[in-house]
mmCIF file of C-alpha atoms and ligand atoms in Angstrom:
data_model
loop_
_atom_site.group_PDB
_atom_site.id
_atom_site.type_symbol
_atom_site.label_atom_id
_atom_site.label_comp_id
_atom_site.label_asym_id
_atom_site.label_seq_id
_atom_site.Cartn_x
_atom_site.Cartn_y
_atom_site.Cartn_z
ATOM 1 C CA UNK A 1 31.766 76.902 -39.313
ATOM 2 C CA UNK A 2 31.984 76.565 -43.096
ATOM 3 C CA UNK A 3 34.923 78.095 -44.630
ATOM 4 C CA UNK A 4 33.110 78.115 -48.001
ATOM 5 C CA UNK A 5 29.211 79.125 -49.020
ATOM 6 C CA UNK A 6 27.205 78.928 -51.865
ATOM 7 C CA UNK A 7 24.153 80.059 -52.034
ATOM 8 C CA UNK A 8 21.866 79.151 -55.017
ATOM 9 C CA UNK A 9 24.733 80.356 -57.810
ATOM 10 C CA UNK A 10 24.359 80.523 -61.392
ATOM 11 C CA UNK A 11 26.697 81.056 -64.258
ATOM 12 C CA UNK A 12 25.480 81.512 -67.977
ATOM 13 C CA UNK A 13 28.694 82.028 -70.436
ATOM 14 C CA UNK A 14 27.969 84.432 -72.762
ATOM 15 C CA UNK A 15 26.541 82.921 -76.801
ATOM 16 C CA UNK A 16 25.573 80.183 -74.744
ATOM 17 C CA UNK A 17 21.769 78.995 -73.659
ATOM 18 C CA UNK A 18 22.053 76.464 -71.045
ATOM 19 C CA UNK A 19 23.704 78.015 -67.421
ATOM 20 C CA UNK A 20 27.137 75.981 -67.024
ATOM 21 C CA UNK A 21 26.282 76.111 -63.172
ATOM 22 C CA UNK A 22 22.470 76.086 -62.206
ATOM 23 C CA UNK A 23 21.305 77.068 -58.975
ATOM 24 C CA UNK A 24 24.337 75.423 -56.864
ATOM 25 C CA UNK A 25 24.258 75.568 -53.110
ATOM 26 C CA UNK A 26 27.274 74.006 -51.193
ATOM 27 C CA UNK A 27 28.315 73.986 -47.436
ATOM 28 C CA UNK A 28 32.680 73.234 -46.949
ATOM 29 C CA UNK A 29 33.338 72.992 -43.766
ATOM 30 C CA UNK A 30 37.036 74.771 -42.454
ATOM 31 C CA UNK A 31 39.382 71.837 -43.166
ATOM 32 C CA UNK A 32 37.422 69.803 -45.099
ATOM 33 C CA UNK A 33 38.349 68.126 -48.474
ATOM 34 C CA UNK A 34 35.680 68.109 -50.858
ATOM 35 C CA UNK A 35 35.805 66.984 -54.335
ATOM 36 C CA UNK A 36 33.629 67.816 -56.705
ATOM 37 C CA UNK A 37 33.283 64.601 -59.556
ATOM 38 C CA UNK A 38 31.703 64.266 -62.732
ATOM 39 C CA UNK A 39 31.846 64.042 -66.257
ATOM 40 C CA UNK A 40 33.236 66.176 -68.807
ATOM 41 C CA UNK A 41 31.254 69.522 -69.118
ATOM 42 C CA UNK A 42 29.086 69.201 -65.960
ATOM 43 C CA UNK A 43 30.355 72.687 -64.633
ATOM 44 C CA UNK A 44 33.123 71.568 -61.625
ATOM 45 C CA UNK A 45 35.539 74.009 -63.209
ATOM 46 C CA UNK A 46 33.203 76.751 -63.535
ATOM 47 C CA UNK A 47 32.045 76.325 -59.882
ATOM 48 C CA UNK A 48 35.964 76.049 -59.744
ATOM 49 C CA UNK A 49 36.349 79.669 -61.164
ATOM 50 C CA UNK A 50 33.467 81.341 -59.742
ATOM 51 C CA UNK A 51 34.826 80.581 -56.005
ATOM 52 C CA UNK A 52 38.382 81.751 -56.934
ATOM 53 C CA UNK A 53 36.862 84.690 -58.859
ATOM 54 C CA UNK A 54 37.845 83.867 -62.511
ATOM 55 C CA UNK A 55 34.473 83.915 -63.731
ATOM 56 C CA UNK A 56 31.149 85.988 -62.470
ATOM 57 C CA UNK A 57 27.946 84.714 -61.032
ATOM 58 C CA UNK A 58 24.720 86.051 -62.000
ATOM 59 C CA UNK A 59 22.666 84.782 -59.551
ATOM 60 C CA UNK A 60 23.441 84.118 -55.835
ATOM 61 C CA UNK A 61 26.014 84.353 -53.091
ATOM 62 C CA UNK A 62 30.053 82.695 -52.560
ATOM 63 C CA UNK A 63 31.178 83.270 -48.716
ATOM 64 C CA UNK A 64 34.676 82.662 -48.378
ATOM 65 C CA UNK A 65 35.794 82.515 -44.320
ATOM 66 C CA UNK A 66 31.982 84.218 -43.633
ATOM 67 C CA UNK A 67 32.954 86.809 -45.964
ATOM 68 C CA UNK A 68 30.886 87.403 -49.281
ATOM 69 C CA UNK A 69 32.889 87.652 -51.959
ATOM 70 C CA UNK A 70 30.784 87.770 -54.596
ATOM 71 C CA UNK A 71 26.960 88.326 -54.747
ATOM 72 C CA UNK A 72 24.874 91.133 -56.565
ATOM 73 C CA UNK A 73 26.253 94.300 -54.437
ATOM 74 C CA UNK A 74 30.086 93.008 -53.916
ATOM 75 C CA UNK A 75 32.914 91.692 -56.033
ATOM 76 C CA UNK A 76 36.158 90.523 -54.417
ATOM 77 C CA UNK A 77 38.632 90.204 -57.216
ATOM 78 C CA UNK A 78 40.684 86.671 -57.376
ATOM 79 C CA UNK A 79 44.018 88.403 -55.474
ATOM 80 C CA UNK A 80 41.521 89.354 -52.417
ATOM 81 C CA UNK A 81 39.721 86.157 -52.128
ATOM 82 C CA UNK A 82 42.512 84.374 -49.981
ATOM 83 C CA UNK A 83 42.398 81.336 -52.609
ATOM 84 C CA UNK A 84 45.116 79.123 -53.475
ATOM 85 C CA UNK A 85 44.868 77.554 -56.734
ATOM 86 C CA UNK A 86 46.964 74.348 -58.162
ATOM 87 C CA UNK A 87 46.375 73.546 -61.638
ATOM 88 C CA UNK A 88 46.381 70.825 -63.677
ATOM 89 C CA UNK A 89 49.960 71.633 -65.326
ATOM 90 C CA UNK A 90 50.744 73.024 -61.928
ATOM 91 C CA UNK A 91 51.547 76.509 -63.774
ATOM 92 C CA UNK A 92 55.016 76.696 -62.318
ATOM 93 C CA UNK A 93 57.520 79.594 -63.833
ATOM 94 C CA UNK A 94 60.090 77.752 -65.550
ATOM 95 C CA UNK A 95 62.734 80.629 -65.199
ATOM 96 C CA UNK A 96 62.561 80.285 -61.464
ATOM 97 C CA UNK A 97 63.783 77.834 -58.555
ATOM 98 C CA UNK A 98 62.079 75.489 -56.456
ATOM 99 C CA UNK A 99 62.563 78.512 -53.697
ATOM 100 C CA UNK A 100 61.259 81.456 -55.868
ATOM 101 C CA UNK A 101 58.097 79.631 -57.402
ATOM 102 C CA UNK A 102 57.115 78.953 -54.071
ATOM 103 C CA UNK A 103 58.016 82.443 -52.905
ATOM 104 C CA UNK A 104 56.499 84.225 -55.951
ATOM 105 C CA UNK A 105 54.718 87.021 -55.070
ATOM 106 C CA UNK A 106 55.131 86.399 -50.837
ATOM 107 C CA UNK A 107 56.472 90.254 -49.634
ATOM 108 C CA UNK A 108 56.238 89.237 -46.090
ATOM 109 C CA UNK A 109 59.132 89.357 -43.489
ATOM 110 C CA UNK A 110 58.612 85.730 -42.924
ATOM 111 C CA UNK A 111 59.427 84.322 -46.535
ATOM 112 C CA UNK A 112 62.594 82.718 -46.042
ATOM 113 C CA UNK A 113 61.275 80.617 -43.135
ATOM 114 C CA UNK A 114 57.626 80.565 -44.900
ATOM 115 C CA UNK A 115 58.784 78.720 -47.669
ATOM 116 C CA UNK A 116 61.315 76.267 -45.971
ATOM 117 C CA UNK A 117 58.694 75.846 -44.064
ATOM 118 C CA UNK A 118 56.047 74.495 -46.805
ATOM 119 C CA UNK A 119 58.834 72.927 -48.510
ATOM 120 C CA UNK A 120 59.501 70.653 -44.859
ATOM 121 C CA UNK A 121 55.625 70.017 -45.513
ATOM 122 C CA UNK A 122 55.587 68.759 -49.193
ATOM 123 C CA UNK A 123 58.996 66.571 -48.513
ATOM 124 C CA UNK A 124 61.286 68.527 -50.854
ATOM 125 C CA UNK A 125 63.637 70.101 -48.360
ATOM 126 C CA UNK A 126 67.016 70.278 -50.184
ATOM 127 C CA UNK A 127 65.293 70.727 -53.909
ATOM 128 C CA UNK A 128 65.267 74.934 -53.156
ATOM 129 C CA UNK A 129 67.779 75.570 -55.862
ATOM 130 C CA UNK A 130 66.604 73.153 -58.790
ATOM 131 C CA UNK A 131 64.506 74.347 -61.665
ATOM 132 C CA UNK A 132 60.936 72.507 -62.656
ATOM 133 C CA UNK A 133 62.448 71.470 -65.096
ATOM 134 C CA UNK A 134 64.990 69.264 -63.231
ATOM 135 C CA UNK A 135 61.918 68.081 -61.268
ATOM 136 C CA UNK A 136 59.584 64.788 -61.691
ATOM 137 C CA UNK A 137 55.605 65.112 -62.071
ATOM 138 C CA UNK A 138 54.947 64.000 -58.806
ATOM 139 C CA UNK A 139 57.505 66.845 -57.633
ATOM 140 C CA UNK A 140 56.384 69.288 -59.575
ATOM 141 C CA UNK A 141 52.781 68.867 -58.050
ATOM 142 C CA UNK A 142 54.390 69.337 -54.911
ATOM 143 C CA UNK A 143 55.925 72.375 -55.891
ATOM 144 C CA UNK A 144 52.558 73.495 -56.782
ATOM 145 C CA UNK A 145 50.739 72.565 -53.627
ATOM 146 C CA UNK A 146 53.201 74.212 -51.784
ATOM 147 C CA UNK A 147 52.759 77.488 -53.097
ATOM 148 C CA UNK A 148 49.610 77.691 -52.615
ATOM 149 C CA UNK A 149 49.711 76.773 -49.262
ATOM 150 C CA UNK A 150 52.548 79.804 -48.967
ATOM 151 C CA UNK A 151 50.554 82.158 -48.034
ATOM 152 C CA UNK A 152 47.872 80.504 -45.777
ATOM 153 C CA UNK A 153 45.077 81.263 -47.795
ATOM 154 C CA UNK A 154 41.379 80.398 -46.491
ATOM 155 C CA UNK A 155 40.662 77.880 -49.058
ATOM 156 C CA UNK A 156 43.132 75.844 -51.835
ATOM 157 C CA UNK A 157 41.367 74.550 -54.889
ATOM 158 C CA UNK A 158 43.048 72.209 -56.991
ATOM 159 C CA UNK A 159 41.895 71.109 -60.767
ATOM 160 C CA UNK A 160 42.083 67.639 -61.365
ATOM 161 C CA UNK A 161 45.337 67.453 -60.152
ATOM 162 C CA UNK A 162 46.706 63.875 -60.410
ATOM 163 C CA UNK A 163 45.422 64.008 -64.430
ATOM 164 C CA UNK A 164 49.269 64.624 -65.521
ATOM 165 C CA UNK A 165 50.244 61.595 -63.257
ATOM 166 C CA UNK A 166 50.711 58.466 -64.300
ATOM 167 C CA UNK A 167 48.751 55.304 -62.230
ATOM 168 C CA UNK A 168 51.661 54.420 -59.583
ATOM 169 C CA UNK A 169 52.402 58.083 -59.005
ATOM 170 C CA UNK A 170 48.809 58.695 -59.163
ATOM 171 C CA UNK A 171 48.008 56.115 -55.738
ATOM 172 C CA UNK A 172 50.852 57.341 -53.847
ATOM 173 C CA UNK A 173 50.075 61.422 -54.525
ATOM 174 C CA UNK A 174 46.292 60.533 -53.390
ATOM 175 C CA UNK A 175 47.762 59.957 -50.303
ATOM 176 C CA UNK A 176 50.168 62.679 -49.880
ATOM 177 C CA UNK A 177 47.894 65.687 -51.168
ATOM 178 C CA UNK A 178 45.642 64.010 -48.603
ATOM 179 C CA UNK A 179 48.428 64.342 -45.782
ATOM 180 C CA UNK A 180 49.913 67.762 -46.629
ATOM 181 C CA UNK A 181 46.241 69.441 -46.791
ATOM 182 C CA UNK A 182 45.558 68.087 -43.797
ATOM 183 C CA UNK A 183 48.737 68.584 -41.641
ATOM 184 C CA UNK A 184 47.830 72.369 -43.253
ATOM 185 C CA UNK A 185 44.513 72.378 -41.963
ATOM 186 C CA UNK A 186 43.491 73.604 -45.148
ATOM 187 C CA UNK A 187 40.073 73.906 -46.288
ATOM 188 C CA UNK A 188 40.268 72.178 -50.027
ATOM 189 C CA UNK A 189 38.258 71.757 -53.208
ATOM 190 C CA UNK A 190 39.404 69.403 -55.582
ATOM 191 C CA UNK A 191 37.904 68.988 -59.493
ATOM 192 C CA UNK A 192 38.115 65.447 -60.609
ATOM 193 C CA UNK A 193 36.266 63.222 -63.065
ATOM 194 C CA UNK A 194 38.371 60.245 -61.439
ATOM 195 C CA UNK A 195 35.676 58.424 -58.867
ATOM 196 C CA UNK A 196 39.019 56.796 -57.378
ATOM 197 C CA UNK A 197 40.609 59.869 -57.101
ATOM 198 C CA UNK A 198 37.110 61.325 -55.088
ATOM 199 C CA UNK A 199 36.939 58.488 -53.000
ATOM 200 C CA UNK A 200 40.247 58.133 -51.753
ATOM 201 C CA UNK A 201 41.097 61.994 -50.732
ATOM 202 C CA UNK A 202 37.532 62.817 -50.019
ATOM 203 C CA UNK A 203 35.766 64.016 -46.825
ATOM 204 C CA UNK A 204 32.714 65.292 -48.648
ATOM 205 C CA UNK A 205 32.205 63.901 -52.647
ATOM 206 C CA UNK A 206 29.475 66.349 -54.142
ATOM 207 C CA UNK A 207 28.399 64.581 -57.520
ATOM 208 C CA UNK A 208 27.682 67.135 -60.653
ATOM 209 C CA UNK A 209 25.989 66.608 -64.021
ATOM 210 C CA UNK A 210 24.833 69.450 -66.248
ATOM 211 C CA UNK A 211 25.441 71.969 -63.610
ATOM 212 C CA UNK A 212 23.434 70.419 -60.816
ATOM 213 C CA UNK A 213 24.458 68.618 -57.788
ATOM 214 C CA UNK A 214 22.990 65.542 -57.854
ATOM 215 C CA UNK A 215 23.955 64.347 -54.864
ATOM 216 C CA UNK A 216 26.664 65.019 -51.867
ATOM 217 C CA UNK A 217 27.736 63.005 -49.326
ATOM 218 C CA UNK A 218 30.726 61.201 -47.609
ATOM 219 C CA UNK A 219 32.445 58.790 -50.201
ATOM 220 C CA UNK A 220 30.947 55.902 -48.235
ATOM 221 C CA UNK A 221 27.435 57.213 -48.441
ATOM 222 C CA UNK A 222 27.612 57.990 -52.018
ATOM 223 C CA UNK A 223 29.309 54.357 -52.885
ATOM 224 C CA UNK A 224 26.521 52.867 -50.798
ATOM 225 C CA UNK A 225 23.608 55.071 -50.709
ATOM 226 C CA UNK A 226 23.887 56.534 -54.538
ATOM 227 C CA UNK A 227 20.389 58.327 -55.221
ATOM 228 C CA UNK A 228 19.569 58.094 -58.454
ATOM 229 C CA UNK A 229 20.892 56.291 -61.376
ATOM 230 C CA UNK A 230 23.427 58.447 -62.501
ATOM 231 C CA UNK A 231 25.370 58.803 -59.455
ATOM 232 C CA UNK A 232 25.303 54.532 -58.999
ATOM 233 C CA UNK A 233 26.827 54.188 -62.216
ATOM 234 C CA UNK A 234 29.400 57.106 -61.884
ATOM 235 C CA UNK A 235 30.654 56.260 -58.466
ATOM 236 C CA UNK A 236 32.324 52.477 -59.259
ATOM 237 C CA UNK A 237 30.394 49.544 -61.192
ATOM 238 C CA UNK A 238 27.216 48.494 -60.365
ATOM 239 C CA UNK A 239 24.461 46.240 -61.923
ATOM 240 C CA UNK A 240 20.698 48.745 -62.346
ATOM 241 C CA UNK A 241 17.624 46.856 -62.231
ATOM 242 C CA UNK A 242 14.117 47.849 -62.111
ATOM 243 C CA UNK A 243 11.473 46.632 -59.169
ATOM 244 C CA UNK A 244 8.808 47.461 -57.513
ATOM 245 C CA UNK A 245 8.884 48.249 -53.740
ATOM 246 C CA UNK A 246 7.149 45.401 -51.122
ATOM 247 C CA UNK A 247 4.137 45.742 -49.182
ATOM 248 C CA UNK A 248 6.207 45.571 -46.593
ATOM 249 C CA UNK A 249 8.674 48.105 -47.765
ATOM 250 C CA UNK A 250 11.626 46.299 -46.991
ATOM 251 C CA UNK A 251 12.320 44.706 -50.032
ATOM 252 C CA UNK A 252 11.964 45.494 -53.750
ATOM 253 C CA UNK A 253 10.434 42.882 -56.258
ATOM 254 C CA UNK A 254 12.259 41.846 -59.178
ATOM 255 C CA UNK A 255 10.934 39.791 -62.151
ATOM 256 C CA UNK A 256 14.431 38.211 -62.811
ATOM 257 C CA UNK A 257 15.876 38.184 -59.248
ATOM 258 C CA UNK A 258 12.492 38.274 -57.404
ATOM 259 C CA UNK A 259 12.256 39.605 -54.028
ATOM 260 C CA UNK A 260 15.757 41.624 -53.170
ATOM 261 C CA UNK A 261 16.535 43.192 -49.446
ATOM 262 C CA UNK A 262 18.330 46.204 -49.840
ATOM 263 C CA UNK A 263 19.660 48.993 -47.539
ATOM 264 C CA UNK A 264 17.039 51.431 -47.827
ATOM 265 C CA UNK A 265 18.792 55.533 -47.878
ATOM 266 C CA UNK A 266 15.483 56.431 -49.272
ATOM 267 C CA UNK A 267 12.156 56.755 -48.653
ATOM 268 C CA UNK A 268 10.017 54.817 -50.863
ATOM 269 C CA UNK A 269 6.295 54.091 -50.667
ATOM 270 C CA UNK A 270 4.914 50.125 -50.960
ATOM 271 C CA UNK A 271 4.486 49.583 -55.053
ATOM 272 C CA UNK A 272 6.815 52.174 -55.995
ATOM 273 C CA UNK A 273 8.743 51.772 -59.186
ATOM 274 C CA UNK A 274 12.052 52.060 -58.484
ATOM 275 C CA UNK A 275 16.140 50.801 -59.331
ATOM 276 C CA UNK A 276 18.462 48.511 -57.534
ATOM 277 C CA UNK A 277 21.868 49.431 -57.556
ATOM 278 C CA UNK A 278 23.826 46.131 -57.089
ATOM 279 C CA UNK A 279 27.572 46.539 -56.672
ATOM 280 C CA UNK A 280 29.239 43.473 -58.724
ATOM 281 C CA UNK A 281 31.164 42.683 -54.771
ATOM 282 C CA UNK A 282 27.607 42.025 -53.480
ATOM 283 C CA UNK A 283 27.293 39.390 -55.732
ATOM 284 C CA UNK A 284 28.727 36.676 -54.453
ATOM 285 C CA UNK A 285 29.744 33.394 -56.099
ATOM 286 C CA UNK A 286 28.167 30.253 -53.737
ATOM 287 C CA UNK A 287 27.422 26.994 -54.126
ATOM 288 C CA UNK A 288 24.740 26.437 -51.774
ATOM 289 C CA UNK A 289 23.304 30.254 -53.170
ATOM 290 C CA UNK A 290 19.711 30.334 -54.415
ATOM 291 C CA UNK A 291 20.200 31.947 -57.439
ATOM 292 C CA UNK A 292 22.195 30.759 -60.620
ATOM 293 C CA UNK A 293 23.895 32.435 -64.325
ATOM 294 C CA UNK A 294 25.416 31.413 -66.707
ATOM 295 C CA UNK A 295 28.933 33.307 -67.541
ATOM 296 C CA UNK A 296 28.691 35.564 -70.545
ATOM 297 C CA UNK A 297 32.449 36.821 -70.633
ATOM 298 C CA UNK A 298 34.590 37.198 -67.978
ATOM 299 C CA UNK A 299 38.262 39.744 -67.649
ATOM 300 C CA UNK A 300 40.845 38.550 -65.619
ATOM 301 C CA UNK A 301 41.862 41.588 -63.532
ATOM 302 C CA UNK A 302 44.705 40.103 -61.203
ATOM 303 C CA UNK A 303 42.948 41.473 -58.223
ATOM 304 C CA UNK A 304 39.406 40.043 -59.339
ATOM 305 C CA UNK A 305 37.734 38.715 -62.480
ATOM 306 C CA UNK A 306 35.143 40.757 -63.242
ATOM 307 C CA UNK A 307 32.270 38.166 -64.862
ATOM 308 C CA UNK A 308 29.306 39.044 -66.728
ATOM 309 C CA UNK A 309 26.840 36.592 -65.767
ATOM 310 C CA UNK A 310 23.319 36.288 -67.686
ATOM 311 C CA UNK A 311 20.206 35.531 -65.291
ATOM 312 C CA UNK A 312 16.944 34.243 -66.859
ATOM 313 C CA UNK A 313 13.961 33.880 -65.269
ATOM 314 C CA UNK A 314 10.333 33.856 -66.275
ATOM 315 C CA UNK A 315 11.229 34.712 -70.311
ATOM 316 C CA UNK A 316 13.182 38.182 -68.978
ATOM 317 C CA UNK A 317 16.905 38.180 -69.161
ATOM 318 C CA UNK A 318 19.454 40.083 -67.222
ATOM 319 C CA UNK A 319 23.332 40.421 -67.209
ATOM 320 C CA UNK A 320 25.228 41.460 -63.879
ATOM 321 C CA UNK A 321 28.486 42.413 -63.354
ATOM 322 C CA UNK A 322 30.018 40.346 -60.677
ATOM 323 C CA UNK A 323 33.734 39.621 -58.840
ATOM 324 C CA UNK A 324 34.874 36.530 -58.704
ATOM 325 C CA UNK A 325 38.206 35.166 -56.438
ATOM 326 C CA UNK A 326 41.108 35.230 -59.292
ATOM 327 C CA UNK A 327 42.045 31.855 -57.899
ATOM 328 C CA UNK A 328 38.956 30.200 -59.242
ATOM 329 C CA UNK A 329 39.149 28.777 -62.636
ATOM 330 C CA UNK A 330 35.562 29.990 -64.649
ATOM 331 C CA UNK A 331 34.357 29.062 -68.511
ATOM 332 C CA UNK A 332 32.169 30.982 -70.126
ATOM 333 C CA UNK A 333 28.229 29.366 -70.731
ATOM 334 C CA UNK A 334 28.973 27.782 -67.236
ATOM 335 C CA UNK A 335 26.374 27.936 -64.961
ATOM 336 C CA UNK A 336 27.367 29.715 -61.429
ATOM 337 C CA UNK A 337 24.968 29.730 -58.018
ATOM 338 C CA UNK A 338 25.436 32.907 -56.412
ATOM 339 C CA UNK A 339 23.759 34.904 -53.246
ATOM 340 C CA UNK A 340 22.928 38.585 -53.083
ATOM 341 C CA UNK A 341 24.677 39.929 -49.774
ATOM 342 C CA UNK A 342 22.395 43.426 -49.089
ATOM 343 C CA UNK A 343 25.616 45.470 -47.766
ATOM 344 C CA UNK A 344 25.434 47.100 -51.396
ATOM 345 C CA UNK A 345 22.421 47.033 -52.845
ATOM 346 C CA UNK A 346 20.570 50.208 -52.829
ATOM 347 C CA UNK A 347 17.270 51.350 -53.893
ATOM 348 C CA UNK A 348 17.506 54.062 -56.155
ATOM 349 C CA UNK A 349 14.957 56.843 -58.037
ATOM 350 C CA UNK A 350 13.659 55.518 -61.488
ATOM 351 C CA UNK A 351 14.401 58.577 -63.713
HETATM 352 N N1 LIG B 1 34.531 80.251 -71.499
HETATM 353 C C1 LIG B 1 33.476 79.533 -71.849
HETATM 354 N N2 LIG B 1 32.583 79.994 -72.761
HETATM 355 C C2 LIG B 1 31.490 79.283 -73.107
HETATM 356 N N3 LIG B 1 31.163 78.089 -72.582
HETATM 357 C C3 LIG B 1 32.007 77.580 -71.666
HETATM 358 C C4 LIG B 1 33.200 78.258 -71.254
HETATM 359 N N4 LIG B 1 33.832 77.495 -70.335
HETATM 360 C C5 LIG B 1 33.077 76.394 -70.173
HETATM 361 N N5 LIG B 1 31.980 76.436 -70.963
HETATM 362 C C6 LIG B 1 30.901 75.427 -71.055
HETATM 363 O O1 LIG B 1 30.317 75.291 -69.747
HETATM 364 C C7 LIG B 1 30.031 73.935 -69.460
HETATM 365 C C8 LIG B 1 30.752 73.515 -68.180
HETATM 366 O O2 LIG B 1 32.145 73.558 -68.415
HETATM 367 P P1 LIG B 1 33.233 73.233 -67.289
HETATM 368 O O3 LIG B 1 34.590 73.529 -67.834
HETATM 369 O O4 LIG B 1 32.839 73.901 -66.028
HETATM 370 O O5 LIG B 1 33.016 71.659 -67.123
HETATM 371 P P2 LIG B 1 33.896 70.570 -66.383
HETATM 372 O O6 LIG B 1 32.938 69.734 -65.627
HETATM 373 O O7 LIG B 1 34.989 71.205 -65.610
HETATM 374 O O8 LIG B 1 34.478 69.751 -67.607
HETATM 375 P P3 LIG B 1 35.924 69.060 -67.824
HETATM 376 O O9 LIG B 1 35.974 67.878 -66.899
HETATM 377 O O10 LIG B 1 35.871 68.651 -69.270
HETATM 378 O O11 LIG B 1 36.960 70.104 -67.537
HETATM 379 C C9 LIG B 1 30.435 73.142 -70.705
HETATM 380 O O12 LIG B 1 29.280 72.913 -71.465
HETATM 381 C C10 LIG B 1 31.414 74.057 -71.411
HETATM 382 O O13 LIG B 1 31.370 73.849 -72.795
#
């Protein structure tokens, strides 16, 4: 059952040419997380404020709980959709308490117990009677989550929500958005540009760019499998070369890394042009390897270093991104032997 539906929606602003949202259809299933990641512009709030009701479609259907809420004979306004919302500032009134923000606007006979209840849930039992202001970030958020969770409604979408948060707070809110949507059974969409953010709370990651999903997916699929381009370089680092598929079709032909098996999501005919998608941890540094660079420039990460290694072979040259062990000592213009493991290498569309 899919707690949220759309069915081929558009959204135009008005003195503008190009839709915001084109033609996006998207399945949630009920207690789902999805986030929907990509760059600045490429519509997630819009698709944001067209499911809460903030903004008006002009082309297809939204089904919230199997109800339509908005296609071109009905209009459910934003109070009648059932939607939670938490926003980036978390929009909390400053003149109230803990208690009150969460139990703005609740009338039913359950509130008292209603909001202890969501407070127990968010971990801030005992903070009824401060103000936001006496509250941290990471509080704050909570705050936020828990009022929209108040009132059960059928689907809570949150706008890049960790943005406010510094890094630390950041990792350890991941986790316990994560927890309290799910111990809520809530059905969630999440906006976020932040491909760590996406891949960490995710059960569904549907990637945008100028209005169109490009592709959608679990975060493992879409870290291993990306389609296209776009979506390879967006979710993580990866190296994008250009081949040619095998007779076989189980390898692609490169003319600086020559043949390459990959894990193939797609399916490509023999002699096709395509990509290789080469995540810098399936590069790995080996003596007895077949191939060899020499380092470019190299970070030191503390978790990796992250080396830029140059690869020339019959006159064509190549960098790639690769991880090396931050125990070993590199130079840069040494030459390093290395192996392609296939876990992450993908084929992916030339365009
Ligand atoms: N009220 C508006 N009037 C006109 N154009 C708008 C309006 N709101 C958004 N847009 C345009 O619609 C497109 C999509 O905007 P949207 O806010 O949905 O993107 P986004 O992916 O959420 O971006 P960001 O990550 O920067 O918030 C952009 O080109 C933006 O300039």
């Amino acid at each position: 059952m899919y707690d949220i539906q759309l069915k081929t929606v558009s959204k135009t602003y008005l003195g503008t040419n190009e839709p915001a949202v084109k033609n996006l259809s998207l399945n949630v299933e009920k207690g789902s997380i999805i986030t929907l990641l990509g760059p600045s512009g490429c519509g997630k709030s819009t698709t944001l404020r067209l499911i809460a009701g903030f903004e008006r479609a002009e082309g297809g259907s939204i089904s919230l709980a199997g109800k339509i809420v908005s296609d071109e004979n009905t209009w459910v306004p934003p109070e009648k959709r059932g939607v939670g919302m938490v926003f980036q500032d978390y929009a909390l009134f400053p003149h109230l308490n803990v208690f009150d923000n969460i139990g703005f606007g609740y009338k039913e006979k359950d509130r008292k117990s209603r909001v202890m209840e969501v407070l127990e849930l968010v971990n801030l039992k005992g903070f009824e009677k401060r103000y936001p202001y006496e509250l941290s970030g990471g509080q704050q958020q909570r705050v936020a989550l828990a009022r929209a969770l108040a009132r059960r409604p059928v689907v809570v979408l949150l706008d890049e929500p960790f943005s406010n948060l510094d890094a630390d707070l950041r990792v350890t809110m991941r986790v316990e958005v994560k927890r309290i949507l799910k111990e809520a059974g809530a059905t969630a969409i999440f906006v976020s540009h932040d491909q760590k953010d996406a891949l960490a709370i995710s059960d569904v990651i549907a990637v945008m760019k100028d209005g169109v999903l490009e592709q959608i997916g679990t975060p493992r699929e879409i870290y291993r499998y990306p389609e296209n381009k776009f979506v390879a370089s967006f979710i993580g680092q990866s190296n994008i070369i250009k081949g040619k598929i095998s007779d076989d079709g189980l390898s692609v032909f490169t003319n600086t890394l020559g043949s390459v098996s990959c894990n193939h999501s797609h399916c490509m005919c023999a002699g096709e042009e395509v990509c290789i998608s080469i995540r810098p941890d399936s590069i790995i540094k080996d003596a007895n390897g077949h191939m060899e660079g020499r380092v470019k420039e190299f970070t030191y990460t503390g978790e990796t270093i992250d080396a830029v290694i140059t690869i020339t072979s019959a006159g064509e040259e190549v960098d790639l991104l690769m991880h090396i062990h931050p125990e070993e000592n590199i130079k840069t213009g040494e030459i390093i032997r290395f192996k392609l493991l296939p876990n992450f290498v993908a084929v992916v569309k030339n365009e």
